[in-house]
Coordinates of N, CA and C in Angstrom, one line a residue:
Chain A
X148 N 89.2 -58.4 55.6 CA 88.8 -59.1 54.4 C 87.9 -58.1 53.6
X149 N 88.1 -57.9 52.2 CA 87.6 -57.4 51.4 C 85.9 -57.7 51.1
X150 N 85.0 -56.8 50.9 CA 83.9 -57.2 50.6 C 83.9 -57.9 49.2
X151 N 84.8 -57.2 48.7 CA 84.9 -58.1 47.0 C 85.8 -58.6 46.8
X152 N 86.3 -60.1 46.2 CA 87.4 -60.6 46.3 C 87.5 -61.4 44.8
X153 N 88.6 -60.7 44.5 CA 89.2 -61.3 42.9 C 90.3 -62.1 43.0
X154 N 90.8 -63.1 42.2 CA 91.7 -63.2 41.7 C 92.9 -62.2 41.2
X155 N 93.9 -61.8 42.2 CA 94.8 -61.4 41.8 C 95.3 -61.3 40.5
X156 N 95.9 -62.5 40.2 CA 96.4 -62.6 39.1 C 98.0 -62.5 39.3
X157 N 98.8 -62.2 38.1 CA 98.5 -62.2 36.4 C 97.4 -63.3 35.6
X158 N 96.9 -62.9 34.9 CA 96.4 -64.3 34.4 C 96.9 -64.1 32.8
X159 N 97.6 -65.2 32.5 CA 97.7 -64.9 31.0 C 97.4 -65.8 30.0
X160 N 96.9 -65.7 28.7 CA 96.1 -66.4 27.7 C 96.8 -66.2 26.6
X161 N 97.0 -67.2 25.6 CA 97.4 -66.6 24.3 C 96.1 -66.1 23.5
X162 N 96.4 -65.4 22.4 CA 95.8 -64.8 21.6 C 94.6 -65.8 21.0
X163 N 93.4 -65.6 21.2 CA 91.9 -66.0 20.9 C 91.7 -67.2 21.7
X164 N 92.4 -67.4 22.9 CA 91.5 -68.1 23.8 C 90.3 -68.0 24.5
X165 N 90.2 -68.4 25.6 CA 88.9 -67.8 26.7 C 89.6 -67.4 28.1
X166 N 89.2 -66.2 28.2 CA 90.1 -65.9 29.4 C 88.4 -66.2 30.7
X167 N 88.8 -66.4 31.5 CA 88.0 -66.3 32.5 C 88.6 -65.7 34.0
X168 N 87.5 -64.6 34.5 CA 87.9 -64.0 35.4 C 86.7 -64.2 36.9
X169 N 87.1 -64.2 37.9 CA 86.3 -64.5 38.9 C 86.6 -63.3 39.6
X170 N 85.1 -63.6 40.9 CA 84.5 -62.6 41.7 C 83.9 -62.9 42.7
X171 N 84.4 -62.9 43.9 CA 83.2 -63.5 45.1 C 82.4 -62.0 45.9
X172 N 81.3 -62.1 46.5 CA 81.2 -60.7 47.3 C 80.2 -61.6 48.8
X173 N 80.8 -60.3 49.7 CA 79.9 -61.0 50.7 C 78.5 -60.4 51.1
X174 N 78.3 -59.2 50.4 CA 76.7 -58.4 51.2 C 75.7 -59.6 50.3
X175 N 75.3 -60.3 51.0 CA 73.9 -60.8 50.1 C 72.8 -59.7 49.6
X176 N 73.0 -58.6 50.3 CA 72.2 -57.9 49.6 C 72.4 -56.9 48.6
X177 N 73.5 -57.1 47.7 CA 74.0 -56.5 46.8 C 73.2 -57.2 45.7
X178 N 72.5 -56.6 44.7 CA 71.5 -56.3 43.5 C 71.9 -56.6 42.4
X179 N 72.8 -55.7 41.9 CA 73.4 -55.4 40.5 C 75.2 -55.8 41.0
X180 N 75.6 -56.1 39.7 CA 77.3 -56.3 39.7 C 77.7 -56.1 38.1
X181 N 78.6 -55.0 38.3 CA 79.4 -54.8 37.5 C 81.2 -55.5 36.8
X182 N 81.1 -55.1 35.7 CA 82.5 -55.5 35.2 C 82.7 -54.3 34.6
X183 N 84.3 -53.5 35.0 CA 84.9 -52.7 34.3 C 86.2 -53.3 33.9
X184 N 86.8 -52.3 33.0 CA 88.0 -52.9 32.5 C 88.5 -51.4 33.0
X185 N 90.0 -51.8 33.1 CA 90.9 -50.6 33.7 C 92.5 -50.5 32.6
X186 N 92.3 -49.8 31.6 CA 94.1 -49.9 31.2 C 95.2 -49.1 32.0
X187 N 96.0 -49.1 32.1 CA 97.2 -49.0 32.6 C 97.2 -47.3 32.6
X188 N 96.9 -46.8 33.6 CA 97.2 -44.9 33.7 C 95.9 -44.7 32.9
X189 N 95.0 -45.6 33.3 CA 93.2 -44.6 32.7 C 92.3 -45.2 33.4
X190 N 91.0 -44.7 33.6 CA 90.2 -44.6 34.2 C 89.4 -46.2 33.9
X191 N 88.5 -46.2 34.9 CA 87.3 -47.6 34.9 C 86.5 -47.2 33.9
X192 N 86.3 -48.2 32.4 CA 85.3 -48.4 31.8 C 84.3 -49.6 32.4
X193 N 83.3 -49.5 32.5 CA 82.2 -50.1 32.0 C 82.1 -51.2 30.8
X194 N 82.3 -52.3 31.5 CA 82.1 -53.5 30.2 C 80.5 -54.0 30.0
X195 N 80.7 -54.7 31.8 CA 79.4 -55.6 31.6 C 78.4 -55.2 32.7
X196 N 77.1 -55.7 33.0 CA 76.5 -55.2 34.3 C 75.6 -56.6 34.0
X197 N 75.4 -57.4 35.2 CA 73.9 -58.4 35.4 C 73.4 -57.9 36.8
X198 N 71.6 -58.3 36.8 CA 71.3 -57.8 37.8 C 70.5 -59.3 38.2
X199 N 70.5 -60.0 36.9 CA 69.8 -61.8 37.8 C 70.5 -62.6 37.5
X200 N 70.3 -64.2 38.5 CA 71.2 -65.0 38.3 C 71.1 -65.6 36.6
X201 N 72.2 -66.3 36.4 CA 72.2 -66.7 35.2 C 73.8 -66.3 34.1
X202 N 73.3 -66.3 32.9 CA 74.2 -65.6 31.8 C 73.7 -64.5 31.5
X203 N 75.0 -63.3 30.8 CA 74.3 -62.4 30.1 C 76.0 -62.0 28.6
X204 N 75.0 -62.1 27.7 CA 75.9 -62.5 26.9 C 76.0 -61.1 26.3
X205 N 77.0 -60.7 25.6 CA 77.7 -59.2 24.5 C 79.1 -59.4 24.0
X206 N 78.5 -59.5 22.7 CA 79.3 -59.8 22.0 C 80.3 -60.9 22.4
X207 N 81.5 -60.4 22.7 CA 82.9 -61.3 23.0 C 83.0 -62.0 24.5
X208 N 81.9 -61.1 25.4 CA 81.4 -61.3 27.4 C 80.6 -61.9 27.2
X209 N 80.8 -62.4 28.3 CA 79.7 -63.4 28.6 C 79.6 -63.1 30.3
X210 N 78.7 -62.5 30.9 CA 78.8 -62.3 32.5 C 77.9 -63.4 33.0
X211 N 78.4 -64.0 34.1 CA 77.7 -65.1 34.8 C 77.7 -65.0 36.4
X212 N 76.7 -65.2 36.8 CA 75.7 -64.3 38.3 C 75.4 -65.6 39.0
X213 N 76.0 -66.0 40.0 CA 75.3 -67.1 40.8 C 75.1 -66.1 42.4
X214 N 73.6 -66.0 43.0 CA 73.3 -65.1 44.3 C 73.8 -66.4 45.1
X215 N 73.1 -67.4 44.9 CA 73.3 -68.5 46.2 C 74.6 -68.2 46.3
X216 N 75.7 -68.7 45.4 CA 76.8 -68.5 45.6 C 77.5 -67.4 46.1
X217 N 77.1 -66.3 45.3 CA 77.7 -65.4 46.4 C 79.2 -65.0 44.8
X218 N 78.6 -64.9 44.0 CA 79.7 -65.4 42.9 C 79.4 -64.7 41.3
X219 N 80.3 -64.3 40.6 CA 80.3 -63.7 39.2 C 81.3 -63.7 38.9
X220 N 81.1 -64.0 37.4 CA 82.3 -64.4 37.0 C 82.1 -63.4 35.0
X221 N 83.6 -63.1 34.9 CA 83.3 -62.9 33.3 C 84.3 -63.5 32.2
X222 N 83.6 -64.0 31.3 CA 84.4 -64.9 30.4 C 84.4 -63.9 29.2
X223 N 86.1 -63.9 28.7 CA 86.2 -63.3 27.4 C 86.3 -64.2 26.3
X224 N 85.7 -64.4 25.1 CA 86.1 -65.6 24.4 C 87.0 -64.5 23.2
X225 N 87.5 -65.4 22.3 CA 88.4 -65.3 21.2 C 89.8 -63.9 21.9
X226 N 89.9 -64.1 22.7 CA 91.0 -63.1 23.3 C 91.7 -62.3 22.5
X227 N 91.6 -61.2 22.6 CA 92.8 -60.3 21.7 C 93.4 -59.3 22.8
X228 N 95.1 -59.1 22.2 CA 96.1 -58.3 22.7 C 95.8 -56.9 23.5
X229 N 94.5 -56.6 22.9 CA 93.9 -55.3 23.6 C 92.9 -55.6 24.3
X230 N 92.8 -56.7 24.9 CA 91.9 -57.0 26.3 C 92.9 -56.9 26.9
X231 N 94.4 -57.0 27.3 CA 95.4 -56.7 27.9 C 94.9 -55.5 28.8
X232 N 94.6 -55.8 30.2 CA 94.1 -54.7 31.1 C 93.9 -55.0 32.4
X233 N 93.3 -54.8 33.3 CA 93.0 -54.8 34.8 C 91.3 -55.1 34.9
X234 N 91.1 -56.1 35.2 CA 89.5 -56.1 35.0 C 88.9 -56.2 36.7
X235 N 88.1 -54.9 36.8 CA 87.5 -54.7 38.3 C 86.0 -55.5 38.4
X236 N 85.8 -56.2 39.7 CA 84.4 -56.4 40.0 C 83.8 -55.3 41.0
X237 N 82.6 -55.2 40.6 CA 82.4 -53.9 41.6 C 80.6 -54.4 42.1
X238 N 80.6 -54.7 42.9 CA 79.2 -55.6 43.7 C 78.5 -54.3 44.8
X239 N 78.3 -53.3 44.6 CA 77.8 -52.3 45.5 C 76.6 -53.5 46.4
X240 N 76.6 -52.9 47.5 CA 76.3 -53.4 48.6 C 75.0 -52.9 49.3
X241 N 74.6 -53.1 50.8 CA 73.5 -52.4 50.9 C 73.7 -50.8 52.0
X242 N 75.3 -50.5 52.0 CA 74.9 -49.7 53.0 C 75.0 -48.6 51.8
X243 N 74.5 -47.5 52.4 CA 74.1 -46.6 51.3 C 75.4 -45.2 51.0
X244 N 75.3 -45.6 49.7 CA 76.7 -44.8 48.5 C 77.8 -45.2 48.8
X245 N 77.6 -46.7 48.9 CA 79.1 -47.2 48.4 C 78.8 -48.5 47.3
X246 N 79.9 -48.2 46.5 CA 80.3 -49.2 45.4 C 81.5 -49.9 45.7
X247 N 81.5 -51.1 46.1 CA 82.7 -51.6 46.7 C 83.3 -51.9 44.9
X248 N 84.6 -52.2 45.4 CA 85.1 -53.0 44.1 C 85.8 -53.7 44.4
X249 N 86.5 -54.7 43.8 CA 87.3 -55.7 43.9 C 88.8 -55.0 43.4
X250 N 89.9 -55.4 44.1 CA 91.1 -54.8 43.7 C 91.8 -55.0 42.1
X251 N 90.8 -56.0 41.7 CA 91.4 -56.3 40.1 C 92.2 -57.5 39.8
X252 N 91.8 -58.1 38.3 CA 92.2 -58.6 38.1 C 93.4 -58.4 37.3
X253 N 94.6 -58.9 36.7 CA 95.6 -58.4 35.6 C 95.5 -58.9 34.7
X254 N 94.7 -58.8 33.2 CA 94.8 -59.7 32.1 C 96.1 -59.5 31.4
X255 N 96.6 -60.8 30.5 CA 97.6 -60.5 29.7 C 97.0 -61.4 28.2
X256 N 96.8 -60.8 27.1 CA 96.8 -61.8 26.1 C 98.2 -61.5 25.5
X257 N 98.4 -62.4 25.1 CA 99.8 -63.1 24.2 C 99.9 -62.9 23.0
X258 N 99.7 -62.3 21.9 CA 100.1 -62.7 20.2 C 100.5 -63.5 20.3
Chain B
X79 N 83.6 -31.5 26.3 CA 83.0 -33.0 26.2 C 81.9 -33.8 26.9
X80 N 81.5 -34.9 26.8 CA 80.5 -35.3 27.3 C 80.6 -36.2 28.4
X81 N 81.9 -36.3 28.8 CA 82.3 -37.0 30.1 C 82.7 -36.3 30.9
X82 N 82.6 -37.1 32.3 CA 83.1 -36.7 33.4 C 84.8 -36.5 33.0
X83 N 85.4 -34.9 33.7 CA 86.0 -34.2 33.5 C 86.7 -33.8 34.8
X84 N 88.1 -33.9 34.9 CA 88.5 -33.6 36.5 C 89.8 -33.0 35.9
X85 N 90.1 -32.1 37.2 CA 91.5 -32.0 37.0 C 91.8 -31.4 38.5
X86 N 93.1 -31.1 38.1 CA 94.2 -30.9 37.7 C 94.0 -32.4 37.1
X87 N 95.0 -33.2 35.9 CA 95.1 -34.3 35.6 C 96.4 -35.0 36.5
X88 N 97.3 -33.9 37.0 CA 98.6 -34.1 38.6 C 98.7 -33.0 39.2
X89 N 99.2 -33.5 40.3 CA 99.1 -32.1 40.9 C 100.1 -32.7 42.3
X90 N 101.6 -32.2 42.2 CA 102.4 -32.3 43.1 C 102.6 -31.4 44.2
X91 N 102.3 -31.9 45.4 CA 102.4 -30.7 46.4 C 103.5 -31.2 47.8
X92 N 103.6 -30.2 48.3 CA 104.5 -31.0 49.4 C 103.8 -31.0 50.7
X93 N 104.2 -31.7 51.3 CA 103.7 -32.5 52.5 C 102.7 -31.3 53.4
X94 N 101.8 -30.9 54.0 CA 101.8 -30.2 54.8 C 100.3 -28.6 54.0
X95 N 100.7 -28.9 52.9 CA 100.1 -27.9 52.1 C 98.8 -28.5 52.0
X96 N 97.9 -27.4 51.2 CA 96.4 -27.9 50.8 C 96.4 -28.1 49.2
X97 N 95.3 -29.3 49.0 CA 94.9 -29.0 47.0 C 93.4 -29.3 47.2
X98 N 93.2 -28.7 46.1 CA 91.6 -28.6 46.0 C 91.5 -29.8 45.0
X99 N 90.6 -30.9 44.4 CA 90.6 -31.9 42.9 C 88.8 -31.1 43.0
X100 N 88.7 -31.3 41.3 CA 87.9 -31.1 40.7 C 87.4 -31.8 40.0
X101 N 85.6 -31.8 39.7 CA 84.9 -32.9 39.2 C 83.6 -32.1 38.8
X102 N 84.0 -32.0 37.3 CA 82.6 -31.8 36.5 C 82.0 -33.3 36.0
X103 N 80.9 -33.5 37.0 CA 80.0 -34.9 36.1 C 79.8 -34.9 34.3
X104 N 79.1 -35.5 34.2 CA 78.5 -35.7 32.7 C 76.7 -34.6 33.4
X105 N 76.3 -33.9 32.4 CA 75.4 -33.2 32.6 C 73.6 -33.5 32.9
X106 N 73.7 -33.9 34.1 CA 72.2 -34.1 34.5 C 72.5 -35.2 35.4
X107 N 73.5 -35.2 35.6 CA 73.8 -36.8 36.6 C 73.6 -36.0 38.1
X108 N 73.0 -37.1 38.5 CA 72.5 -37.1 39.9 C 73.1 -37.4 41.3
X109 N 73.7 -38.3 40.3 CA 74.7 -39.0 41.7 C 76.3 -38.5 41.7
X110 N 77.0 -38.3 42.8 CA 78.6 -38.2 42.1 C 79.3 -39.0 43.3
X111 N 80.1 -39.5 42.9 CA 81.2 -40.3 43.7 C 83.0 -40.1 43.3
X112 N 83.5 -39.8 44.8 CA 84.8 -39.7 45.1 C 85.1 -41.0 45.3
X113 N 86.4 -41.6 44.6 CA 87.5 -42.8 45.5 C 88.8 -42.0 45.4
X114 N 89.5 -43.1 46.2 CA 90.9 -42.9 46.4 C 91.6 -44.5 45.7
X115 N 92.6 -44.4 44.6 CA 92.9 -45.5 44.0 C 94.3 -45.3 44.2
X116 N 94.7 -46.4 45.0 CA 96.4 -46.5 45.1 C 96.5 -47.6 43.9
X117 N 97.9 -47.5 43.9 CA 98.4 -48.5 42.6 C 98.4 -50.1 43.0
X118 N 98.0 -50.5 42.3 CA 97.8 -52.1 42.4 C 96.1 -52.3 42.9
X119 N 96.0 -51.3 43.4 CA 94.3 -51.6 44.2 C 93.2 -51.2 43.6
X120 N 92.0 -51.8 43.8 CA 90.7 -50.9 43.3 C 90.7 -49.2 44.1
X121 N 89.6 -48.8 43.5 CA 89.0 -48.0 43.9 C 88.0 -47.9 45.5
X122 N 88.9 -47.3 45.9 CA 88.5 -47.4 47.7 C 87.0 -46.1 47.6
X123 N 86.2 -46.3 48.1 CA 85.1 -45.0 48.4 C 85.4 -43.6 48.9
X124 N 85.1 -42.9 48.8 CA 85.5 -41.8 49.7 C 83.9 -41.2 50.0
X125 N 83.2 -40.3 49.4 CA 82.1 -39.9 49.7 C 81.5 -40.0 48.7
X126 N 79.8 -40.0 48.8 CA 78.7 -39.6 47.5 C 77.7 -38.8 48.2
X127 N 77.8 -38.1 46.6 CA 76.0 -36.9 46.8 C 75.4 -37.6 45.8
X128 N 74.1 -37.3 46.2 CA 73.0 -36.8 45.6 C 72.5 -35.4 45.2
X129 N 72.7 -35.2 44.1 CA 72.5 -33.8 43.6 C 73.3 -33.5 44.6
X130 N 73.1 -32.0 45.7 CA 73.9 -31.2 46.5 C 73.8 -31.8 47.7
X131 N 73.2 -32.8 48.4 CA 73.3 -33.5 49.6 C 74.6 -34.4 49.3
X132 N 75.1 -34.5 50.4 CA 76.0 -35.5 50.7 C 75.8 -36.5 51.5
X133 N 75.9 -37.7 51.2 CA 74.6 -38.9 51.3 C 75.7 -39.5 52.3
X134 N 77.0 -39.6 52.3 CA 77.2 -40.7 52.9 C 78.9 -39.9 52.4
X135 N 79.6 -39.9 53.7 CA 81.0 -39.8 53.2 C 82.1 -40.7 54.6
X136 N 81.4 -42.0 54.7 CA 82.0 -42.7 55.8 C 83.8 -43.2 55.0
X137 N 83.6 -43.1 53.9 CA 84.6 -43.6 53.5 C 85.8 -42.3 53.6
X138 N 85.9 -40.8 53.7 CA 86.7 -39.9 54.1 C 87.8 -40.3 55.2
X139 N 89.0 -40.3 54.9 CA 89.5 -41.6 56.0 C 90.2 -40.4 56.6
X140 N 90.4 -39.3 57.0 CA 90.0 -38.2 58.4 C 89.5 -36.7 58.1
X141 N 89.7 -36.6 58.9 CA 88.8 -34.8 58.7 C 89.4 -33.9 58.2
X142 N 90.6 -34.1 57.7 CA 91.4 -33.5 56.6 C 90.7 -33.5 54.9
X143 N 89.9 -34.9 55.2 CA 89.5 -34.8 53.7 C 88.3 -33.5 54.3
X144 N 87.6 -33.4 52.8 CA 86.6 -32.6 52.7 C 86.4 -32.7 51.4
X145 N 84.8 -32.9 50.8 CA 84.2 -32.6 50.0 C 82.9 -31.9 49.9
X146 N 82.6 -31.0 48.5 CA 81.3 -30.6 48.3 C 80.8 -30.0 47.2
X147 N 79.3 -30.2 47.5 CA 79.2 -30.2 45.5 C 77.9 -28.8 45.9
X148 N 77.6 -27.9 45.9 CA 77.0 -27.1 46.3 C 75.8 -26.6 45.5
X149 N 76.1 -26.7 44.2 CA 75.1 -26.2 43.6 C 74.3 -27.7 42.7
X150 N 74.8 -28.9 43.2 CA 74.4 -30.3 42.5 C 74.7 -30.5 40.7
X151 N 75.9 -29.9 41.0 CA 76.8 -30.3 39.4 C 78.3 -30.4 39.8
X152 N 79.2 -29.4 39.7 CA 80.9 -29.2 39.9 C 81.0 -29.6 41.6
X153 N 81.4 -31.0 41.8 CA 82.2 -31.0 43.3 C 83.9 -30.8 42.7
X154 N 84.0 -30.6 44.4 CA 85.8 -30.7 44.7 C 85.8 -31.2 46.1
X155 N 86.6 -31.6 46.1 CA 87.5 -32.7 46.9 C 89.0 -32.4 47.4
X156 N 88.7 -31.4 48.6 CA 89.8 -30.3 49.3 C 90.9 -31.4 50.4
X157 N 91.9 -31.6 50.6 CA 92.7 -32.2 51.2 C 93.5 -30.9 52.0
X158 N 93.4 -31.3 53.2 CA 94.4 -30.2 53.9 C 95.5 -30.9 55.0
X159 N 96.3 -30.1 54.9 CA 97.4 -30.5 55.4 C 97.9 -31.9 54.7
X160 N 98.4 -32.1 53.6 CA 98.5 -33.1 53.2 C 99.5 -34.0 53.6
X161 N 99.1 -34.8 53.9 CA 100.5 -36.2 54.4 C 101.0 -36.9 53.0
X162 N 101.8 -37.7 53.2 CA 102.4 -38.8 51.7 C 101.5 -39.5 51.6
X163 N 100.5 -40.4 52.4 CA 100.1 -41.4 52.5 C 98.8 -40.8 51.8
X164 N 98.4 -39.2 51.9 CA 97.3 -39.3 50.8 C 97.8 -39.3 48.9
X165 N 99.1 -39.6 48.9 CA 99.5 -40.1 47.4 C 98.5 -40.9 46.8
X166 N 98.2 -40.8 46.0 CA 96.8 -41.6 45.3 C 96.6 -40.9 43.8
X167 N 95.7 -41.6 43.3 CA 95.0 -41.3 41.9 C 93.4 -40.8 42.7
X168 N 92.9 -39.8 42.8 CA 91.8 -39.5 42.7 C 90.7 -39.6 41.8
X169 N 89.7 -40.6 41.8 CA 88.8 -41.0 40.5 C 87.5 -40.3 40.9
X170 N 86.5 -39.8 40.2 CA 85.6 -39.0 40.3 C 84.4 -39.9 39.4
X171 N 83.1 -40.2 39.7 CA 82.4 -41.2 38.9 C 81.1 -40.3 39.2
X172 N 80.3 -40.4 38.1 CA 78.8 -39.8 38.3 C 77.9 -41.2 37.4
X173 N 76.7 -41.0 37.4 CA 75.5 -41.3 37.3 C 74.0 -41.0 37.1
X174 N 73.4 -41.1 36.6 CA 72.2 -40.5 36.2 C 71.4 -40.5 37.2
X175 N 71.3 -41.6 38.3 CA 70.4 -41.6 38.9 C 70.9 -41.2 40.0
X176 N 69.6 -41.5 41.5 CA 70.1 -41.4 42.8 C 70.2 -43.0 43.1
X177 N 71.4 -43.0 44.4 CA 71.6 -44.6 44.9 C 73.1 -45.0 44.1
X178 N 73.7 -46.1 44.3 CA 74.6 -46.8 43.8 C 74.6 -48.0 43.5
X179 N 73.1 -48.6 43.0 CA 73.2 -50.1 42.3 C 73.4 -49.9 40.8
X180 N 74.0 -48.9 40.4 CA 73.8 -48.8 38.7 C 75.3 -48.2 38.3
X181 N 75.5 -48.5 37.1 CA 76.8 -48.3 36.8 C 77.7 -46.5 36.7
X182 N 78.6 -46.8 37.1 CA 79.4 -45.5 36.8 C 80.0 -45.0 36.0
X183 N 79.6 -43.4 35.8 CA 81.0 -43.7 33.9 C 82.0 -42.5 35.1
X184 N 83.4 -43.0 35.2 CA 84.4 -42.1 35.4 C 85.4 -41.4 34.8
X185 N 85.7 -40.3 35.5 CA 86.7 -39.3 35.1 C 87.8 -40.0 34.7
X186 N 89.0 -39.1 34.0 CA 90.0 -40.0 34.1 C 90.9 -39.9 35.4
X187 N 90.7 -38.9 36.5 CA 91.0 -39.0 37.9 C 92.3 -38.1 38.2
X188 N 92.6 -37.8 38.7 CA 93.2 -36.8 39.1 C 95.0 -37.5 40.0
X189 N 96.2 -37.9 39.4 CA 97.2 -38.4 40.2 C 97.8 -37.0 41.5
X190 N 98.0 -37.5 42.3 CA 98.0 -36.5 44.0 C 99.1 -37.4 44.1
X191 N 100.6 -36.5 44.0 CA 102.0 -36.9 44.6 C 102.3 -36.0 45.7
X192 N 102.3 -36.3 46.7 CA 103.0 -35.3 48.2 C 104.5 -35.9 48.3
X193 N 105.5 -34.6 48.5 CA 106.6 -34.9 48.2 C 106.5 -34.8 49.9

């Protein structure tokens, strides 16, 4: 079992919905968690990062952190065709120099 | 440029042979990290330095890998005797600081086809 565990996917949305993507991890002592987006034959960007429970809003993201749970999740609102991508959770942990990630999710927005 | 920078961007070799992957950080970064990304999957660990120490390389999955960053800027990431099964996208990530609770900016990674 994976330390970080996504929804597979496909997930698909038409054009300006809300996509929402999930994330479980199991180190409780993992700190900070990341959201990258991945296109197809290119590298991990960097979307979103929270380090307390709660919301953290930018722009179109919205990242949401529950510790008890054990849980993050990231909502895209008004969806567009170029969110079309692989979106990674990445929950680094406590043994030291590793950033685990989650295997990804597959977004599809729709026109 | 001002990103992390790798190459070869492919690099086909046949089974048995050695390649060297290359990784210039972004400049003053502290931290640098190897994965190994097969298709469909995240990014699996391989090793991290700190500056020129190598902090932690449990994720090298045998002694075939080898990495090192010697003067705490340019690593590479030496494969010998290469099998199929190390086919992979090699992604290279740095950071400003020391540790791995803080975000990564990555290369665009290096594709490794063993024929």
């Amino acid at each position: 079992q994976k330390e970080v565990e996504q929804n597979s996917g496909p997930l698909s949305v038409p054009e300006g919905a809300i996509a929402s993507l999930n994330c479980t991890y199991s180190d409780r002592g993992s700190q900070s968690f990341f959201w990258y987006r991945q296109y197809s034959g290119k590298s991990p960007e960097l979307i979103m990062s929270i380090y307390s429970n709660g919301d953290k809003e930018d722009g179109r993201f919205t990242a949401q952190l529950n510790k008890a749970s054990q849980y993050v999740s990231l909502l895209i609102r008004d969806s567009q065709p170029s969110d079309s991508a692989t979106y990674l959770c990445a929950a680094p942990g406590t043994n030291a120099g590793k950033s685990t990630f989650g295997d990804g999710t597959t977004l599809t927005v729709k026109p | 440029g001002a990103g992390v920078s790798q190459s070869p961007r492919y690099k086909v070799a046949k089974r048995g042979q050695d390649v060297a992957l290359r990784c210039d950080p972004i400049s003053g970064h502290v931290s640098l990290f190897w994965y190994q990304q097969a298709l469909g999957q995240g990014p699996e660990f391989l090793t991290y330095f700190q500056n020129e120490a190598q902090l932690d390389k449990s994720g090298l999955p045998s002694d075939r890998f080898f990495a090192e960053r010697p003067e705490g800027s340019v690593s590479t990431l030496k494969i010998q005797r290469t099998q199929q099964e190390d086919s992979a996208v090699y992604l290279c990530a740095s950071s400003p600081q020391g540790g791995f609770q803080q975000p990564q900016h990555f290369g665009d990674g290096t594709r490794l086809s063993i024929l």
